[in-house]
Coordinates of C-alpha atoms and ligand atoms in Angstrom, one line a residue:
Chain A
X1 CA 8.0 9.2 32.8
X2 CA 5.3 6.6 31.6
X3 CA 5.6 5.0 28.2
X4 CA 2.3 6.4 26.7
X5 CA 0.7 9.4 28.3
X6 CA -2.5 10.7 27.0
X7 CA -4.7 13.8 28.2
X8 CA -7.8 15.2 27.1
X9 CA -7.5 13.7 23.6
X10 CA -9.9 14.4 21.4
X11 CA -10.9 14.2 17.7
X12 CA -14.5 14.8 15.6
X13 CA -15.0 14.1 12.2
X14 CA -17.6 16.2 10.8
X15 CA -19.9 16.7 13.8
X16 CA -19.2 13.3 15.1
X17 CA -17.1 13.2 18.2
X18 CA -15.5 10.3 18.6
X19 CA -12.7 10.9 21.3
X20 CA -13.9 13.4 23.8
X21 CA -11.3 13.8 26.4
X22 CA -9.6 11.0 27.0
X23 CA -6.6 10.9 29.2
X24 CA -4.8 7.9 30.6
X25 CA -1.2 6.6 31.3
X26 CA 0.9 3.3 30.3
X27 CA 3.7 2.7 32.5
X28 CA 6.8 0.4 31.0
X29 CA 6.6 -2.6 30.3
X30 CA 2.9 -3.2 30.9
X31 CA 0.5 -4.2 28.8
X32 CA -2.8 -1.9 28.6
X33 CA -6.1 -3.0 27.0
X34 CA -8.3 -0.3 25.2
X35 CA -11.5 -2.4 25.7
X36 CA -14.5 -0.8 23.5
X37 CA -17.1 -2.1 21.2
X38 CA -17.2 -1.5 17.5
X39 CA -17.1 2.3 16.9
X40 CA -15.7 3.3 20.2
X41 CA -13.1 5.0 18.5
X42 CA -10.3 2.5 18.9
X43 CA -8.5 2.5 15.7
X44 CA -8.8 6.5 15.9
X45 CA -6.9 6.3 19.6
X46 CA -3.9 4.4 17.9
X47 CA -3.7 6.4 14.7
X48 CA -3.0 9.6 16.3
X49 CA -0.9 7.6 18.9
X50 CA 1.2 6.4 15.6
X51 CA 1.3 9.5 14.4
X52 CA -1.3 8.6 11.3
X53 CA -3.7 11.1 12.3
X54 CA -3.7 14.8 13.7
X55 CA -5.9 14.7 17.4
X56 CA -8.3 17.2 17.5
X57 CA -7.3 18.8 20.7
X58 CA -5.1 17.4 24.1
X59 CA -1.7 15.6 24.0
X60 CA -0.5 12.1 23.1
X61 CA 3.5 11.5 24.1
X62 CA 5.4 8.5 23.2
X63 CA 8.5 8.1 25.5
X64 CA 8.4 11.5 26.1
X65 CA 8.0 12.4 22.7
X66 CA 5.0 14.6 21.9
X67 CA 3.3 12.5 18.6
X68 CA 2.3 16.1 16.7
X69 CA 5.2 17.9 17.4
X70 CA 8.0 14.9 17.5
X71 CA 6.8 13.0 15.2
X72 CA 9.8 11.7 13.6
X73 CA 11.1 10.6 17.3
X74 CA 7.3 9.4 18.8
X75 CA 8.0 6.6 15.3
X76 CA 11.4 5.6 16.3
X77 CA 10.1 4.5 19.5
X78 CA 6.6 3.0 18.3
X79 CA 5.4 0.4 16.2
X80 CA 2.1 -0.7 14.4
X81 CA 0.4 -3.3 14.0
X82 CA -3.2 -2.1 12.2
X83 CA -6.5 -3.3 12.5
X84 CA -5.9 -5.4 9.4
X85 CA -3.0 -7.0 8.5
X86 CA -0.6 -5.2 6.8
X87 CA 1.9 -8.2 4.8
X88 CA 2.6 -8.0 1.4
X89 CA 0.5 -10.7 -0.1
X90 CA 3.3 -11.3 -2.9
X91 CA 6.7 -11.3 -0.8
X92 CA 7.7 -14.2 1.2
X93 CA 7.0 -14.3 5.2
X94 CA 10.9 -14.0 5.7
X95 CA 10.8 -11.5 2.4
X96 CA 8.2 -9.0 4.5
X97 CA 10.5 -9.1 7.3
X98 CA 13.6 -8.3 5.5
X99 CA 11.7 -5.6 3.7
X100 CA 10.5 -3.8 7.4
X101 CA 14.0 -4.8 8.8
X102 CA 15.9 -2.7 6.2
X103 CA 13.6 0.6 6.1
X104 CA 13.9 0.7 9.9
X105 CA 17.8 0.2 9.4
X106 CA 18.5 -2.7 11.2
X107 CA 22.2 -3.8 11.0
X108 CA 21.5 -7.5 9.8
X109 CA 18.3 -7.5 8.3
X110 CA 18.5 -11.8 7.3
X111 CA 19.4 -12.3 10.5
X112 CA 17.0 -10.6 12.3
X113 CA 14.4 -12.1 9.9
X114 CA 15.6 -15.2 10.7
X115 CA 15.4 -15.0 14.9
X116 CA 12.4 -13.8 14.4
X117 CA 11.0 -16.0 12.2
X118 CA 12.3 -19.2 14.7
X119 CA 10.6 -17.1 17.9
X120 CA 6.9 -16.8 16.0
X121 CA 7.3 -19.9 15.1
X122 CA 6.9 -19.3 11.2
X123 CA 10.3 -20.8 10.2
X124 CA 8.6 -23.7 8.2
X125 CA 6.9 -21.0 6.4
X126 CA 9.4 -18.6 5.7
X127 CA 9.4 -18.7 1.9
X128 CA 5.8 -19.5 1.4
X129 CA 4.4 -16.2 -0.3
X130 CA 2.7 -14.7 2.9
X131 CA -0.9 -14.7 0.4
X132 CA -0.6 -18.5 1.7
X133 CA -1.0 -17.7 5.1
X134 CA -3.8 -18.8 7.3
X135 CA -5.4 -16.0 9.7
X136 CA -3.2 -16.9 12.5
X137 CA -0.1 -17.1 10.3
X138 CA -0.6 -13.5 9.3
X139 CA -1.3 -12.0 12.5
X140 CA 1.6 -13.7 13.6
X141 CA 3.8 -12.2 10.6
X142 CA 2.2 -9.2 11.2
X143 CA 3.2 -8.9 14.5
X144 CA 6.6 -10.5 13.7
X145 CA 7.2 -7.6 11.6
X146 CA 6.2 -4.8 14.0
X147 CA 9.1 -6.0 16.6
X148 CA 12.0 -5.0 13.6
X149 CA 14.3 -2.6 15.3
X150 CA 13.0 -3.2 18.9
X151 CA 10.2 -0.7 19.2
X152 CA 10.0 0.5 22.7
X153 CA 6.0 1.0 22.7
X154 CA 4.1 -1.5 20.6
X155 CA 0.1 -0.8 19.7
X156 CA -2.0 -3.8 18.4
X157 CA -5.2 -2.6 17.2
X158 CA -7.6 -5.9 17.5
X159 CA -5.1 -8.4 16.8
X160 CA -7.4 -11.0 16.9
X161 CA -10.4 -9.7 15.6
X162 CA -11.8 -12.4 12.5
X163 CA -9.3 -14.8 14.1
X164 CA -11.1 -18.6 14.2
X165 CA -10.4 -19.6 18.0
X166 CA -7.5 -21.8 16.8
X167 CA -5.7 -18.3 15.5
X168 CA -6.9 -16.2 18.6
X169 CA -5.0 -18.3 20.8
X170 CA -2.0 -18.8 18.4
X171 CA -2.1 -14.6 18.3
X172 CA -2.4 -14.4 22.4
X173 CA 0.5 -16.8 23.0
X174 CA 2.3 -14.4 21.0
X175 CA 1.4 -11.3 22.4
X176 CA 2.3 -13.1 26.2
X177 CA 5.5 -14.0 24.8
X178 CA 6.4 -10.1 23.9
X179 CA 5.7 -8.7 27.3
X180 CA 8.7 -11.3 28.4
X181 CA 10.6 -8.8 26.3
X182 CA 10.1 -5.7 28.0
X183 CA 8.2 -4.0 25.9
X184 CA 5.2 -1.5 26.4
X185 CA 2.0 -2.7 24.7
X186 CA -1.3 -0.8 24.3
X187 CA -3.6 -3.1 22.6
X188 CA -7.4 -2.3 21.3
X189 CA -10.2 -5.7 21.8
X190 CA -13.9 -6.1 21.9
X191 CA -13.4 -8.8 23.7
X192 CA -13.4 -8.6 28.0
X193 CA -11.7 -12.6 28.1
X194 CA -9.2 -11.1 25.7
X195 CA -7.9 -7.7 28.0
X196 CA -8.5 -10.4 30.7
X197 CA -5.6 -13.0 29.1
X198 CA -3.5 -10.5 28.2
X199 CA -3.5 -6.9 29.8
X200 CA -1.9 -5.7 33.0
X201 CA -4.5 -2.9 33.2
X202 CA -8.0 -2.3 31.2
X203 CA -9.6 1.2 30.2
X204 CA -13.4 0.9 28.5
X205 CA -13.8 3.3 26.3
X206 CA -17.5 4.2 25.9
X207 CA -19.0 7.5 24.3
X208 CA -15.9 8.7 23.7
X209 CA -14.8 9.0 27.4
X210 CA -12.5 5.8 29.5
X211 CA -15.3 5.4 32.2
X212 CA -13.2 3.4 34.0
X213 CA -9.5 2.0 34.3
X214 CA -7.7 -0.2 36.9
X215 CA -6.2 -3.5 37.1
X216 CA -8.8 -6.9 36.8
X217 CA -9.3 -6.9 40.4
X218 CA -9.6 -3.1 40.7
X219 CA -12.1 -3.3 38.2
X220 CA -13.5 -6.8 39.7
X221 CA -14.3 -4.8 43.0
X222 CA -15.9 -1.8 41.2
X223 CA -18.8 -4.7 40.4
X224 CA -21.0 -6.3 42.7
X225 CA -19.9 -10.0 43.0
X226 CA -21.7 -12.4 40.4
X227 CA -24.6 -13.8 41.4
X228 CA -23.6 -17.6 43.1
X229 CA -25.7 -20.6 40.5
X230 CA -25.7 -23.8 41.4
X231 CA -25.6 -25.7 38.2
X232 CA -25.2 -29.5 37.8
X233 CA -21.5 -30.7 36.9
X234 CA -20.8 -33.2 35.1
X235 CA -17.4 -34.6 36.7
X236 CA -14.0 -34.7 34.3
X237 CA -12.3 -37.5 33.4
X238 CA -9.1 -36.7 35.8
X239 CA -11.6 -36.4 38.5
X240 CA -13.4 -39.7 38.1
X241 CA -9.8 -41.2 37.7
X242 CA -9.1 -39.6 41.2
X243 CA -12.2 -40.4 42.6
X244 CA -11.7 -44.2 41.6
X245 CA -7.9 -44.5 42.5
X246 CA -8.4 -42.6 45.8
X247 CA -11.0 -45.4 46.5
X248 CA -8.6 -48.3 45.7
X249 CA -6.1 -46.9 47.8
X250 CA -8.4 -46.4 50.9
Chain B
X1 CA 16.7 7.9 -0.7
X2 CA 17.7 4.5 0.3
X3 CA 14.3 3.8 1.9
X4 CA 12.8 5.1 -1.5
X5 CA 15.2 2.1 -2.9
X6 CA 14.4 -0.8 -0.6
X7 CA 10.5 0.4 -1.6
X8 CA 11.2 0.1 -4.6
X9 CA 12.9 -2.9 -4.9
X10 CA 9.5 -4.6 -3.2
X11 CA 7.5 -3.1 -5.8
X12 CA 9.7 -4.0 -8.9
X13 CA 9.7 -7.8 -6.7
X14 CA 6.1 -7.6 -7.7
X15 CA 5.7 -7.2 -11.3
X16 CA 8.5 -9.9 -11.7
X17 CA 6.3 -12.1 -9.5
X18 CA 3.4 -11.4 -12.0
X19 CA 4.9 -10.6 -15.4
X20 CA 1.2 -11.0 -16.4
X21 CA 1.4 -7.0 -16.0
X22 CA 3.9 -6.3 -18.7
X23 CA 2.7 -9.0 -21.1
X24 CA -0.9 -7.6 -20.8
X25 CA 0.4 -3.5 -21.4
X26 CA 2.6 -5.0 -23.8
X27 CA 0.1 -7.4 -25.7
X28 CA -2.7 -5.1 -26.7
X29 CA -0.8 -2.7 -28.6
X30 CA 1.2 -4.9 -30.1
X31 CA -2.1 -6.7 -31.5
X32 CA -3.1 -3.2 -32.7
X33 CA -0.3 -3.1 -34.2
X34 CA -0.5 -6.4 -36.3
X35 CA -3.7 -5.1 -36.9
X36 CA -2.9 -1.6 -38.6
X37 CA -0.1 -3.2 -40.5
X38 CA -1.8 -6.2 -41.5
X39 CA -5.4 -5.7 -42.0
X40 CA -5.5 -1.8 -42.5
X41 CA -2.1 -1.0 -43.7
X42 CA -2.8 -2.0 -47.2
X43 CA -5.6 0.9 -47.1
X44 CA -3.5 3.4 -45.3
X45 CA -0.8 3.2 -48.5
X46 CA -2.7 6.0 -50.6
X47 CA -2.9 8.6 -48.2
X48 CA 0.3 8.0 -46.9
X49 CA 2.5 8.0 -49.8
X50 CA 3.9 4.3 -51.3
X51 CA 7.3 4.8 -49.4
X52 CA 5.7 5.4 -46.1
X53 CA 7.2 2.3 -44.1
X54 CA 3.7 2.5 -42.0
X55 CA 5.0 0.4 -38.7
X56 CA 7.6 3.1 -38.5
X57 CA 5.2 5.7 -38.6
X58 CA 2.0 4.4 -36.4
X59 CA 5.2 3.0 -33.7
X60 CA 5.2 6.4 -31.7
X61 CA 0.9 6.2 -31.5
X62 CA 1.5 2.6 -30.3
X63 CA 4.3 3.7 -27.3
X64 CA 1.9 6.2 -26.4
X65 CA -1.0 4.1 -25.6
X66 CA 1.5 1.0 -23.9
X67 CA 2.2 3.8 -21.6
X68 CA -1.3 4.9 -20.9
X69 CA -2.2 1.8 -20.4
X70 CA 1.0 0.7 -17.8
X71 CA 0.3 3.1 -16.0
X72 CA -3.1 2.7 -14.8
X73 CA -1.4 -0.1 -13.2
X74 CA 0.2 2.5 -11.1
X75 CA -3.1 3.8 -9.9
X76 CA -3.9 0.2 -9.4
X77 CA -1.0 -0.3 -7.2
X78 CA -1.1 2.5 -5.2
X79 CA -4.8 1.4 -4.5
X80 CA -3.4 -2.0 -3.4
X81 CA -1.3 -0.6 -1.2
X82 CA -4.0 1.8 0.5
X83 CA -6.3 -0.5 0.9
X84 CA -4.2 -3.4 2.8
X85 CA -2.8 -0.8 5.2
X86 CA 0.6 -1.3 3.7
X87 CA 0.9 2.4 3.2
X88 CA -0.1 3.3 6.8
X89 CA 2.8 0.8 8.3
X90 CA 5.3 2.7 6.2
X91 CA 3.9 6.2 7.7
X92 CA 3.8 4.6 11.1
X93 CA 8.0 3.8 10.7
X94 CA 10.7 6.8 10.8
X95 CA 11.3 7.0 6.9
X96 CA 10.1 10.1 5.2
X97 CA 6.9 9.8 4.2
X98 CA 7.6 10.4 0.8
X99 CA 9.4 7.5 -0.2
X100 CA 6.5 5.2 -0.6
X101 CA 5.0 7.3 -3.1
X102 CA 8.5 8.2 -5.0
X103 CA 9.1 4.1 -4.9
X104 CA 5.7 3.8 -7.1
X105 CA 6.7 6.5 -9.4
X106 CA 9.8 4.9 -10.0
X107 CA 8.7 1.9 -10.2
X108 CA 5.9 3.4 -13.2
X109 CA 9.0 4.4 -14.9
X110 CA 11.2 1.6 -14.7
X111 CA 8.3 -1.4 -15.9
X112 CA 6.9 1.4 -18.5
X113 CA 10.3 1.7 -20.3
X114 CA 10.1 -2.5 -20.2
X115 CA 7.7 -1.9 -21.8
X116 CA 8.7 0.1 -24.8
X117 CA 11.5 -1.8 -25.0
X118 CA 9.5 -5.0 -25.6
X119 CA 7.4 -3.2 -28.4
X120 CA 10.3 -1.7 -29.8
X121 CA 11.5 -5.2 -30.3
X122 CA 8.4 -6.7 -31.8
X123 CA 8.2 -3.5 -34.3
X124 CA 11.9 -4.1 -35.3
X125 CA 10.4 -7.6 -36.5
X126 CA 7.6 -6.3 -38.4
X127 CA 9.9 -3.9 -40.1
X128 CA 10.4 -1.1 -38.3
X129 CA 14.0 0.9 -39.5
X130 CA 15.0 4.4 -37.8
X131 CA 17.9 6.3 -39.5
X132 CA 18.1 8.4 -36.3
X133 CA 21.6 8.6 -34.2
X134 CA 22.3 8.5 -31.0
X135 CA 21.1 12.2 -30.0
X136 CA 17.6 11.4 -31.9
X137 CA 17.7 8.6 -30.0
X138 CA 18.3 9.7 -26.6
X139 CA 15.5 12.8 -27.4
X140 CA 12.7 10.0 -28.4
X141 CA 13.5 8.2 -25.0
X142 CA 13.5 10.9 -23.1
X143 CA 10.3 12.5 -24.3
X144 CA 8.6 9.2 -24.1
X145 CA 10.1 8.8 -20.3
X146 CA 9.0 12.4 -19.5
X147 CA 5.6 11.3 -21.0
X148 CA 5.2 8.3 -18.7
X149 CA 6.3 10.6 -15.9
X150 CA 3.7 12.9 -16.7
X151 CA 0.6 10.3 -16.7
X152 CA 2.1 8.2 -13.8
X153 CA 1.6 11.8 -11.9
X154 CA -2.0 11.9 -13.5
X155 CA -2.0 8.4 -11.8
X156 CA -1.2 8.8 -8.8
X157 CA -4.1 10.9 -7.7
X158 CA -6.8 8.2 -7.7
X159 CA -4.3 5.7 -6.6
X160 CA -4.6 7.8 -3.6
X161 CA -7.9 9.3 -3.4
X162 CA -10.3 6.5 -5.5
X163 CA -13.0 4.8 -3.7
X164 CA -12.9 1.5 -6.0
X165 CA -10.1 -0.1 -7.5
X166 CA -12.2 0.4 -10.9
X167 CA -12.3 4.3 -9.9
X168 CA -8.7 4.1 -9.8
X169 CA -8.0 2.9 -13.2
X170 CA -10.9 4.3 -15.4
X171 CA -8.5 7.8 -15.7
X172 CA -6.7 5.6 -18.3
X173 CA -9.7 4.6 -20.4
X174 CA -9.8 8.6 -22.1
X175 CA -6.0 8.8 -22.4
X176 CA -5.7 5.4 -24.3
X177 CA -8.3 6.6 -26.5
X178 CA -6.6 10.0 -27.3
X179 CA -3.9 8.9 -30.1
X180 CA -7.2 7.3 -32.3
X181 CA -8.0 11.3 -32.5
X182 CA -4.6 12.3 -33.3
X183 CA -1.8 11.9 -36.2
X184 CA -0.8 8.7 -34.5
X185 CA -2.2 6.4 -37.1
X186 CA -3.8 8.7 -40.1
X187 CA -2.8 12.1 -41.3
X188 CA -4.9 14.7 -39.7
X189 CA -5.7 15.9 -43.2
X190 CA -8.0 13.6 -43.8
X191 CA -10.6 14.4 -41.5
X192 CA -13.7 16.3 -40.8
X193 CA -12.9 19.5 -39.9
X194 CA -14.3 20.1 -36.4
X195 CA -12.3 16.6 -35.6
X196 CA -9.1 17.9 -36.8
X197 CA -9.1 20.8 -35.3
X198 CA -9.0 18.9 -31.8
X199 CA -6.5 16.5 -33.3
X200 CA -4.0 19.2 -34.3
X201 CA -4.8 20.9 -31.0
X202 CA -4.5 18.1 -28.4
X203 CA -1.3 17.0 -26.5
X204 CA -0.7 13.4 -28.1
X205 CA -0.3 14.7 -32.2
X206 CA 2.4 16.9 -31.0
X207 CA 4.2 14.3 -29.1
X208 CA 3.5 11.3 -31.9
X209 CA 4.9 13.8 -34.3
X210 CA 7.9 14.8 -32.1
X211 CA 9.2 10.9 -31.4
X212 CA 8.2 10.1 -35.1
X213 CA 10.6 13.0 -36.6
X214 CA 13.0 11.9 -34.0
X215 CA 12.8 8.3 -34.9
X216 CA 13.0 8.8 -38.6
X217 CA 15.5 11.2 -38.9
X218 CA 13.1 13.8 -40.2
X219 CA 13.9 17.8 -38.6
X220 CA 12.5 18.3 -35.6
X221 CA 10.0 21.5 -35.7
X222 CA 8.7 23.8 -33.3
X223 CA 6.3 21.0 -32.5
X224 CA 8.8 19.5 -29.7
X225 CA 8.5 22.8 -27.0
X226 CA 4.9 22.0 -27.7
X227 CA 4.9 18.4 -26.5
X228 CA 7.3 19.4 -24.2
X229 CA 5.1 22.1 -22.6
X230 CA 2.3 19.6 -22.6
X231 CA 4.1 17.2 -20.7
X232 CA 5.4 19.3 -18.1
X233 CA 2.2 21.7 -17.9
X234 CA 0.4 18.8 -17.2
X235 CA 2.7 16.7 -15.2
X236 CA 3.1 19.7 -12.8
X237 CA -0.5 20.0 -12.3
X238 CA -0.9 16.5 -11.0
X239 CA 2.4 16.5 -9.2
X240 CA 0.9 19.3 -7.1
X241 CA -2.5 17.2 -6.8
X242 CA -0.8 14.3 -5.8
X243 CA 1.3 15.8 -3.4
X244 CA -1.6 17.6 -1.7
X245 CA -3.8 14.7 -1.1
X246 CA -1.1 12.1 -0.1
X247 CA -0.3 14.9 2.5
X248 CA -3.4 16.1 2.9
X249 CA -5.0 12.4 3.9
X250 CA -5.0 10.8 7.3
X251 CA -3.6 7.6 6.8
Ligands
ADP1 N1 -11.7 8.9 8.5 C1 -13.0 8.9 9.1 N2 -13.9 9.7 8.6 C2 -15.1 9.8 9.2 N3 -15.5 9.0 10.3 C3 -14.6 8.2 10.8 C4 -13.3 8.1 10.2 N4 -12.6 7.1 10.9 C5 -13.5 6.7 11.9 N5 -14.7 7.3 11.8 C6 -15.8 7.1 12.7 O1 -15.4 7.2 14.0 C7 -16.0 6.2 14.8 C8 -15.0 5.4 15.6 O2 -14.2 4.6 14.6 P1 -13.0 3.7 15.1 O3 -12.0 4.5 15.8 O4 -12.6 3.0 13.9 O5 -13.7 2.7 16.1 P2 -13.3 1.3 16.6 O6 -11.9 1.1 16.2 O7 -13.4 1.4 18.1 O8 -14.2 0.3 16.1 C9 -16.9 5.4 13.9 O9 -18.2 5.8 14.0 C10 -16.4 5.7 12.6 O10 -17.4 5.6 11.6
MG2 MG1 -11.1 -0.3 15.0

């Protein structure tokens, strides 16, 4: 049984169809990258994957658990982490995690805050008000918060999306270190370097439809090799330092 | 129930964090209220009757539009909440999905009855007395609690459907204006007719008069199934509103 199975999902508002039959699979403990521009119909993938929003026809199940008709189970295996963060700006960092810890009923809700606190690296900020987070900071939090209760299947919609480049790779050292946990992530970028960093295996969702899905190098192969340019280098500084101390000892 | 709680307790975390809430509801009726007493009070007397103690009787008008006014903060909440994808995470976790929107009622209740505390407090300074007992009491709180309930429901519905956080506050503006058109500050008597026909005949004179009989240990008439009816007539309505488009919405 795959973590996330998905087939012929589809959903229209108004006349606008936004998902039209898409179907793929996430096995444990990988991590898949939805890979779309803006308006692909992202966000609308995860929302009825988290239960948020009735599909308009096909199936989404969650560890088995059908996401319309199990709800209540499909969100005691999931957890989300929205396009925008979702911290309370007045709380405390450690505050917002206590807060999640307790409605999911986790036994010691302080002390979970606390571990996870130390593992984002957010300890130092623990009872700063989360408002006085930087971008990174908050993603981080925000991410923090979604791994209360050990969620099985993780989705990050965009999770570093507005990010300076400073937060984007704060936010993707974080994400690497939750796969070491075991956990099944389906993340949503714009960004190809991004699924690249992070994802085990990348769908492109275009026009509603995943025209195509594979690993890198599967998807590498499907494209004719890039073109070879010959462009001037200017050498590094380890490589002059080579260059000179190879010399001396010749 | 316990999730309801733990919601709660975060949003109750907030208004402590910016008492600014309460002293704002609480401030600009009790500057109305040093206004009535002090500026028009002295012209009130002859209609009134010379042993009229008029902070006593204007109180109940002043409770009422504390609570109109706290409310909208409700609304404003609620929008918060919507709009930073706060309410979303709590419908993505296994709590019922009710509990988010029964910690914001409760949480309407509890700061609102702060609130009347507080003014109650200020009006005891200024010379408010009540020869009520315990019963009358316990009957003036709980129609002005039902009251709150009642407009935190009429709340609720832009908090969840408004585009704007102004949308979801301007319901207020109306209600707060209501006890000006009612007994709360001037006998109905003295007005035009056409005016005090729609005084006598909307919800707020036969609640002001309910609490003020309470309060001042005057017999309670027929007027309190009135108010009473009012408040759950209305209540109801929105309840069913509310209910509909927080289930109605995708999140
Ligand atoms: N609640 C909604 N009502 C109407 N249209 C919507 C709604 N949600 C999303 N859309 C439309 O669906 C399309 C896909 O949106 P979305 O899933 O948010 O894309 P993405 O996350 O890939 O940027 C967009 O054109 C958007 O305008
Ligand atoms: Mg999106």
């Amino acid at each position: 049984m795959s973590a996330i199975n998905v087939s012929g999902l589809r959903k229209s508002f108004g006349s606008q169809t936004v998902l039209d039959g898409v179907s793929f699979a996430v096995e444990h403990g990988e991590v898949f990258a939805l890979l779309g521009s803006n308006g692909a119909g992202k966000t609308t993938a995860i929302k009825i994957l988290s239960t948020l929003l009735p599909a308009g026809g096909g199936t989404a199940e969650v560890c088995g658990f059908d996401v319309a008709k199990q709800a209540r189970k499909a969100r005691e295996a999931i957890s989300l982490t929205g396009q925008f963060a979702a911290v309370d700006d007045i709380l405390t960092g450690r505050e917002n995690l206590i807060l999640v810890a307790k409605l999911r009923g986790v036994k010691n809700p302080a002390q979970a805050a606390d571990s996870l606190l130390d593992r984002f690296g957010l300890t130092d900020a623990a009872n700063k008000r989360a408002g006085t987070y930087s971008g990174g900071m908050t993603r981080r939090l925000d991410i923090a918060m979604s791994m209360l209760g050990s969620p099985k299947v993780v989705f990050l919609d965009e999770p570093t999306t507005g990010l300076d480049p400073d937060g984007r790779l704060e936010v993707w050292k974080t994400v690497k270190e939750l796969v070491g946990s075991g956990v099944t992530v389906l993340l949503t970028t714009q960004y190809l370097e991004e699924a690249e960093q992070l994802a085990d295996v990348i769908a492109i969702l275009r026009g509603g439809k995943i025209i195509v899905s594979g690993t890198l190098d599967e998807l590498k192969k499907l494209f004719p090799p890039a073109k070879k340019e010959y462009v001037e280098k200017q050498p590094t500084l380890e490589e002059i330092f080579l260059a000179v101390t190879g010399r001396e000892g010749k | 129930m316990s999730k309801t709680g733990v919601l709660f307790g975060r949003l109750m975390r907030h208004i402590l964090r910016s008492p600014d809430t309460i002293i704002t509801v609480a401030m600009l009726p009790i500057a109305m209220m040093l206004l009535f007493v002090y500026v028009f009070g002295g012209a009130m007397k002859p209609s009134l009757g010379e042993n009229v103690n008029y902070v006593s009787y204007m109180l109940p008008g002043i409770l009422l539009i504390a609570i109109a006014s706290g409310t909208s903060y409700t609304a404003f909440r609620m929008y918060e909440d919507r709009e930073k994808g706060i309410f979303q995470r709590f419908a993505s976790m296994p709590i019922p999905r009710s509990a988010a929107l029964w910690a914001h009622v409760l949480t309407s209740l509890v700061s609102n009855m702060i609130t009347v505390a507080i003014i109650f407090a200020v009006a005891l300074l200024m010379g408010f007395r009540s020869s009520a007992g315990i019963l009358e009491w316990l009957a003036a709180i709980g129609i002005l609690a039902l009251f709150t309930l009642t407009l935190t429901w009429v709340a609720v519905v832009p908090g969840i459907t408004a585009k704007t956080i102004d949308g979801a506050s301007a319901f207020s503006y109306p209600i707060i204006f209501l006890p000006f058109i009612s007994s709360a500050f001037v006998p109905t008597e003295t007005m035009p007719a056409a005016v005090r026909w729609f005084a006598e005949n909307q919800p707020v004179t036969s609640i002001v008069n309910t609490v003020r009989a309470l309060l001042n240990g005057q017999t309670v008439g027929s007027e309190i199934w009135v108010a009473l009816a009012w408040c759950v007539g209305i209540g109801a309505a929105f309840w069913a509103l509310a209910v509909r488009s927080y289930r109605g919405r995708g999140w």
